[in-house]
Coordinates of C-alpha atoms in Angstrom, one line a residue:
X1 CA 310.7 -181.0 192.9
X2 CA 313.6 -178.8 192.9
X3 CA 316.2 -178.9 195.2
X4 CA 318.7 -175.8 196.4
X5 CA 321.6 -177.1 198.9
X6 CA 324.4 -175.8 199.9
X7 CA 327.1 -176.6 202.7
X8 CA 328.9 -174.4 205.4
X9 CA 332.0 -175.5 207.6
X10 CA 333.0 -175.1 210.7
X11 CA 336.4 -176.5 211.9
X12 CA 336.8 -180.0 210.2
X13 CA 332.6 -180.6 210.4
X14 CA 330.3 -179.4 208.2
X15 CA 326.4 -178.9 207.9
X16 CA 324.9 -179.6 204.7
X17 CA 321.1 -178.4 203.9
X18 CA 318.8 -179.0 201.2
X19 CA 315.6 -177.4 200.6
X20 CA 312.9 -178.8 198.4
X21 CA 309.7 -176.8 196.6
X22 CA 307.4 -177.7 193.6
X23 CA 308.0 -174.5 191.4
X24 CA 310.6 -171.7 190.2
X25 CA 308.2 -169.3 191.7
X26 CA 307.7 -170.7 194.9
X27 CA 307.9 -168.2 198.0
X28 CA 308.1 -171.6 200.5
X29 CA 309.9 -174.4 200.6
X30 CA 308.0 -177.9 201.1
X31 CA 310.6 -179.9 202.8
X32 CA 313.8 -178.9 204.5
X33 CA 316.5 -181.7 205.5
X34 CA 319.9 -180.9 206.8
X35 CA 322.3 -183.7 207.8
X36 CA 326.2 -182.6 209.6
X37 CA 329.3 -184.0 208.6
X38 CA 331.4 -184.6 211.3
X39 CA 334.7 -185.2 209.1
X40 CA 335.4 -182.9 205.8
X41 CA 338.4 -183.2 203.9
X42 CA 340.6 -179.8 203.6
X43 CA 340.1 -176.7 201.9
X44 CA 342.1 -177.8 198.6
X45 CA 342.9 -174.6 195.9
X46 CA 341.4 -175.7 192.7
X47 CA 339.8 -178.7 193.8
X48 CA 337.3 -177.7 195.8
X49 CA 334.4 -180.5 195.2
X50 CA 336.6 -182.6 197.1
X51 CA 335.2 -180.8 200.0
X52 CA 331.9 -180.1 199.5
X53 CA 330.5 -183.2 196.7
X54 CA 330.8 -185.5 199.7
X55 CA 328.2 -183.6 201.7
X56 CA 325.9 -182.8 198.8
X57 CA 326.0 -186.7 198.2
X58 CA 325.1 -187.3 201.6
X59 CA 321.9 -184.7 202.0
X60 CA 320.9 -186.2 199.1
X61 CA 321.1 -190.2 200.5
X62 CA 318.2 -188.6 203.0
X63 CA 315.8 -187.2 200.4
X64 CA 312.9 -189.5 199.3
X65 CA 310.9 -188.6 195.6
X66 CA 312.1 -187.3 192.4
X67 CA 314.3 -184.2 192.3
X68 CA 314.0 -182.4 188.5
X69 CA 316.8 -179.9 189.6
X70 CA 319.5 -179.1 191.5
X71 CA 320.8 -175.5 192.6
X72 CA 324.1 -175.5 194.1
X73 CA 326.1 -172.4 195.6
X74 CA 329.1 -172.9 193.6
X75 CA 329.9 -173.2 189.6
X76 CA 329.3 -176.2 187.1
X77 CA 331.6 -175.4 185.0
X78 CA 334.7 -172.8 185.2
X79 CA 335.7 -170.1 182.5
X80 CA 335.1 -170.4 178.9
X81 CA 337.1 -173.3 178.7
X82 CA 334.1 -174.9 180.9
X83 CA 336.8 -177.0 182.8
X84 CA 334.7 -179.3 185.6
X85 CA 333.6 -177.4 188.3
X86 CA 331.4 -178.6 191.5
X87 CA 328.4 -179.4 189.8
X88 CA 330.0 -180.9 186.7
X89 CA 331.2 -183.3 189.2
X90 CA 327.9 -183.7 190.8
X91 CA 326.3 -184.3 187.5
X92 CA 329.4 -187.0 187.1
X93 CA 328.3 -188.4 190.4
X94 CA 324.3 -189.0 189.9
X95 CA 325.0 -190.6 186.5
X96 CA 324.0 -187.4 184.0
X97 CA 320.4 -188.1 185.4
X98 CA 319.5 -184.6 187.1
X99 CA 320.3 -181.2 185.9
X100 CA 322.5 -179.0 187.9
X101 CA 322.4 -174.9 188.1
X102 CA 325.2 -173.1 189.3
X103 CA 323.9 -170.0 191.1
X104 CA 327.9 -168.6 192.0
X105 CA 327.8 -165.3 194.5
X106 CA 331.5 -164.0 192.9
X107 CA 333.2 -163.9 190.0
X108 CA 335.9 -166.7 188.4
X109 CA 338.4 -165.4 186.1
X110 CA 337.1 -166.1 182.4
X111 CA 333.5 -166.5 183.7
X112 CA 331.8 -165.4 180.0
X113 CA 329.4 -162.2 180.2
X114 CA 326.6 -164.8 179.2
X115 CA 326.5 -166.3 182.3
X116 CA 325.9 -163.3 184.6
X117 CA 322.6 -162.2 185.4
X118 CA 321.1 -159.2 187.5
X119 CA 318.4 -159.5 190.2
X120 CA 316.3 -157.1 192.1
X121 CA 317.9 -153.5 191.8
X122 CA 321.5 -155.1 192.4
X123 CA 324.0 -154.0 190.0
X124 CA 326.2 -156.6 191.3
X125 CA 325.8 -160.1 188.9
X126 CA 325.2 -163.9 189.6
X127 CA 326.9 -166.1 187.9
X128 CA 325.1 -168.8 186.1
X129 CA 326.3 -171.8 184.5
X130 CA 324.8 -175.5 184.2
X131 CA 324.3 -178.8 182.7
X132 CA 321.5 -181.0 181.7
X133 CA 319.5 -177.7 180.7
X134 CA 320.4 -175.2 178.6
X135 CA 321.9 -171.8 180.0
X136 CA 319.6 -169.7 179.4
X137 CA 316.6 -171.4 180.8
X138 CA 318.6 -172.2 183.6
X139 CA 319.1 -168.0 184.0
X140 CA 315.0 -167.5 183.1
X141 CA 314.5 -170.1 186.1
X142 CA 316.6 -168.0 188.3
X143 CA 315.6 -165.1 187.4
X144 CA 312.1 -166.0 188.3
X145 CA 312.5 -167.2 191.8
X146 CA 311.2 -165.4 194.1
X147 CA 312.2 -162.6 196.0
X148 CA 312.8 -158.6 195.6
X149 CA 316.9 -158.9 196.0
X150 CA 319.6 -160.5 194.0
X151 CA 320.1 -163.2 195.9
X152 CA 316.6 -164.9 195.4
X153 CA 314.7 -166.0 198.9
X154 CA 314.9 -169.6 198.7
X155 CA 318.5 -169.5 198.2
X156 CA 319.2 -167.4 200.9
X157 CA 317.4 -169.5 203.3
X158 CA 318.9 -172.8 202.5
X159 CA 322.3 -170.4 202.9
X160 CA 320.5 -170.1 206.7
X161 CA 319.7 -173.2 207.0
X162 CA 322.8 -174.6 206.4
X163 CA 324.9 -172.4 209.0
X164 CA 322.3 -174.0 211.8
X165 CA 324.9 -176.3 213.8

């Protein structure tokens, strides 16, 4: 299964959701789980897995089976130097046992060209980075989700589902 989360905030709570589905071409989701956070730590500049790693751990304490691959909202790794982004941390965290995809709305300074990709009729990139699978079949795997837009429909729902408090 794969699994897309991603985490929203409101005040010093937060609601984390994850959605699960069998294939990169999947229009549905199998299994939805959401789980809220009634104590976040603070927005911190340039360390911001502080924040959200804690929730991502925690949707993931309340999902039973085998996950193949994550998709976070966020980077893995940041600029060309690949310094330790959210997912790099989450792939710290589960023990280098699950690959993580970094499917990141706006840009990061140094962010190479190689990791932008363009969906639908958008002109506007994604930004893809990952570990635990090789970049480019990481962007082939995005770029094949479903949907018509940039933003690809699975991803946008689990954005929905996650602003449900």
């Amino acid at each position: 299964m794969i699994l897309a989360v991603d985490v929203s905030y409101q005040d010093n709570s937060a609601l984390v959701a994850g959605i699960l589905f069998k294939t990169w071409q999947s229009s549905s989701f199998d299994t939805v789980h959401t789980k809220k956070i009634d104590f976040v730590a603070e927005y911190e500049p340039g360390s911001f897995y502080k924040r959200e790693l804690p929730c991502i751990l925690a949707i993931l304490n309340v999902i039973d089976g085998e996950i193949d691959t994550i998709i976070i909202d966020g980077y893995v790794t940041l600029g060309v130097e690949k310094e330790y982004g959210l997912g790099m941390h989450l792939w710290d965290a589960l023990g280098h046992r699950i690959p993580i995809i970094g499917v990141a709305k706006n840009y990061f300074k140094g962010t190479p060209h190689s990791c932008e990709i363009l969906r639908g009729e958008s002109s506007k990139p994604l930004f893809i980075t990952s570990v635990g699978i090789d970049l480019e079949e990481a962007k082939m795997n995005i770029l094949n989700m479903h949907g018509k837009h940039r933003i690809p429909d699975l991803l946008k729902i689990v954005d929905q589902k996650s602003k449900e408090i």
